[in-house]
């Protein structure tokens, strides 16, 4: 039995991020489905969200806390820059992904059949920002693959499954190259299959 349990739903972008970190670090883990919004769920996460990491008596919630803990406490390639400015830029992109990209690429796609013109413009605008950031690619922080890429990848991956995505991402060559690079990673492929 793996030492690490990740509680949540396989389709959740944040659960995928936590699992991708495990895979990138070479940490065996088990995905444990949640009885969503139950008292058992509340016992693990007082705000009834996911993912939750459980390792023996340790229970951690919130994706950034889980990802940082796994990166800093386990062997394997470093997923955070070693310098203060690099870490700040990584956190900037994690925050932007959670606050802006998630709101334009996931939330609307989950709630409406067809995006409005306003929703399309917001999604396209955010994808253009990401595309510009990838000019020095192949990753959000240039040559270094970081947690920032692992936060953004499931969001873009989900959006890509929608028919509107081809139009929304048209001509964004940096984003296309990043997707091609990320989509070949074992962590992305293994978490997509479920």
XYZ file of C-alpha atoms in Angstrom:
194
model
C 0.000 0.000 0.000
C 1.435 3.403 -0.954
C 2.481 5.706 1.875
C 0.646 8.659 0.298
C -3.080 8.874 -0.304
C -4.534 11.659 -2.426
C -8.236 12.060 -1.655
C -10.441 13.531 -4.364
C -11.893 12.938 -7.807
C -9.589 11.977 -10.669
C -11.150 14.604 -12.959
C -10.405 17.539 -10.641
C -7.636 19.754 -12.006
C -6.261 20.269 -8.493
C -6.312 16.548 -7.698
C -4.474 15.964 -10.974
C -1.873 18.554 -9.968
C -1.238 16.809 -6.634
C -0.987 13.441 -8.358
C 1.289 14.826 -11.085
C 3.646 16.109 -8.388
C 3.726 12.620 -6.857
C 4.559 11.093 -10.237
C 7.218 13.705 -11.066
C 8.848 13.054 -7.669
C 8.591 9.269 -8.033
C 6.311 9.018 -4.987
C 3.916 6.055 -5.067
C 0.422 7.170 -4.172
C -3.145 5.975 -4.148
C -6.118 7.976 -5.369
C -8.904 7.661 -2.794
C -12.365 8.844 -3.907
C -14.168 11.233 -1.571
C -17.690 10.962 -0.266
C -18.106 14.558 -1.409
C -19.422 17.066 1.150
C -19.987 14.365 3.762
C -18.883 14.541 7.386
C -15.992 12.211 6.467
C -14.949 14.756 3.844
C -15.255 17.611 6.364
C -13.022 15.679 8.782
C -10.283 15.771 6.127
C -10.905 19.273 4.740
C -12.921 21.796 6.755
C -13.817 23.738 3.592
C -15.059 20.603 1.771
C -12.649 20.907 -1.168
C -10.081 18.652 -2.762
C -7.420 17.338 -2.857
C -6.409 16.115 0.557
C -3.097 14.359 1.191
C -2.971 11.709 3.874
C 0.266 10.035 4.965
C -0.162 8.126 8.209
C -1.284 10.696 10.790
C -0.481 13.641 8.510
C -3.435 15.277 6.771
C -2.809 18.243 4.457
C -5.330 20.114 2.371
C -4.988 22.770 -0.344
C -3.100 21.947 -3.510
C -0.228 24.396 -3.107
C 0.490 23.175 0.428
C 0.419 19.563 -0.781
C 2.601 20.232 -3.829
C 5.174 22.226 -1.848
C 5.303 19.616 0.904
C 5.829 16.775 -1.561
C 8.520 18.663 -3.452
C 10.428 19.650 -0.333
C 10.069 16.405 1.618
C 10.700 13.811 -1.079
C 13.633 12.877 -3.275
C 13.442 13.440 -6.984
C 13.856 16.428 -9.260
C 13.260 19.831 -7.674
C 9.990 21.355 -8.847
C 10.618 24.764 -7.267
C 13.393 27.216 -8.133
C 16.219 27.495 -5.626
C 16.281 31.299 -5.603
C 13.805 33.772 -4.115
C 12.963 35.509 -7.402
C 12.438 32.201 -9.206
C 10.134 30.974 -6.428
C 8.227 34.273 -6.519
C 7.724 33.952 -10.277
C 6.578 30.363 -9.845
C 4.084 31.430 -7.148
C 2.946 34.287 -9.381
C 2.037 31.773 -12.106
C 0.399 29.368 -9.683
C -1.725 32.209 -8.330
C -2.564 33.459 -11.837
C -3.557 29.946 -12.890
C -5.819 29.475 -9.873
C -7.307 32.986 -9.882
C -7.635 33.829 -13.580
C -7.065 30.860 -15.867
C -9.254 28.536 -13.798
C -12.027 31.114 -13.837
C -12.004 31.491 -17.615
C -11.069 27.999 -18.806
C -12.707 25.665 -16.315
C -15.576 27.304 -14.519
C -17.455 28.466 -17.648
C -16.793 25.209 -19.478
C -18.350 23.301 -16.579
C -21.478 25.414 -16.352
C -22.558 26.383 -19.880
C -23.050 24.595 -23.187
C -21.708 27.463 -25.279
C -19.433 30.269 -24.158
C -20.715 33.815 -24.529
C -18.698 36.356 -26.505
C -17.552 37.865 -23.198
C -16.429 34.477 -21.858
C -14.589 33.731 -25.112
C -12.797 37.077 -24.968
C -11.748 36.511 -21.343
C -10.487 32.994 -22.076
C -8.607 34.136 -25.184
C -7.073 37.065 -23.305
C -5.769 34.815 -20.543
C -4.407 32.301 -23.058
C -2.569 35.154 -24.797
C -0.961 36.126 -21.476
C 0.190 32.523 -20.989
C 1.460 32.395 -24.574
C 3.575 35.529 -24.063
C 5.017 34.071 -20.861
C 6.105 31.010 -22.807
C 8.189 33.074 -25.257
C 11.334 32.054 -23.365
C 9.947 28.484 -22.936
C 9.613 25.628 -23.082
C 8.085 26.156 -19.601
C 6.469 29.045 -17.744
C 9.791 29.792 -16.038
C 11.852 29.339 -19.189
C 14.073 26.277 -19.063
C 12.904 25.080 -15.625
C 9.878 22.807 -15.255
C 8.144 23.797 -12.005
C 5.004 23.454 -9.955
C 3.610 26.344 -12.010
C 3.465 24.086 -15.079
C 1.818 21.369 -13.001
C -0.920 23.745 -11.863
C -1.639 25.075 -15.348
C -1.475 21.786 -17.280
C -4.697 20.139 -16.023
C -6.638 23.361 -16.575
C -5.486 23.743 -20.163
C -5.883 20.002 -20.693
C -9.512 20.165 -19.637
C -10.212 23.224 -21.787
C -8.617 21.489 -24.759
C -11.370 18.871 -24.623
C -13.940 21.537 -25.530
C -14.633 22.328 -29.205
C -14.088 26.069 -28.596
C -10.488 25.545 -27.551
C -9.106 25.249 -31.095
C -10.466 28.695 -31.936
C -9.491 30.194 -28.567
C -5.887 29.010 -28.890
C -5.442 29.631 -32.620
C -2.080 31.213 -33.426
C -0.717 30.839 -29.889
C 2.458 29.020 -30.871
C 4.153 29.216 -27.472
C 1.121 27.648 -25.832
C 0.972 24.963 -28.530
C 4.651 24.073 -28.024
C 4.195 24.010 -24.232
C 1.175 21.719 -24.561
C 3.118 19.385 -26.823
C 5.956 19.242 -24.279
C 3.730 18.807 -21.222
C 1.311 16.338 -22.810
C 4.191 13.888 -23.398
C 5.191 13.829 -19.731
C 4.368 10.638 -17.874
C 2.659 12.579 -15.082
C 0.217 14.207 -17.487
C -0.556 11.024 -19.409
C -1.015 8.829 -16.327
C -3.444 11.209 -14.663
C -5.386 11.832 -17.870
C -6.188 8.165 -18.376
C -8.488 7.930 -15.375
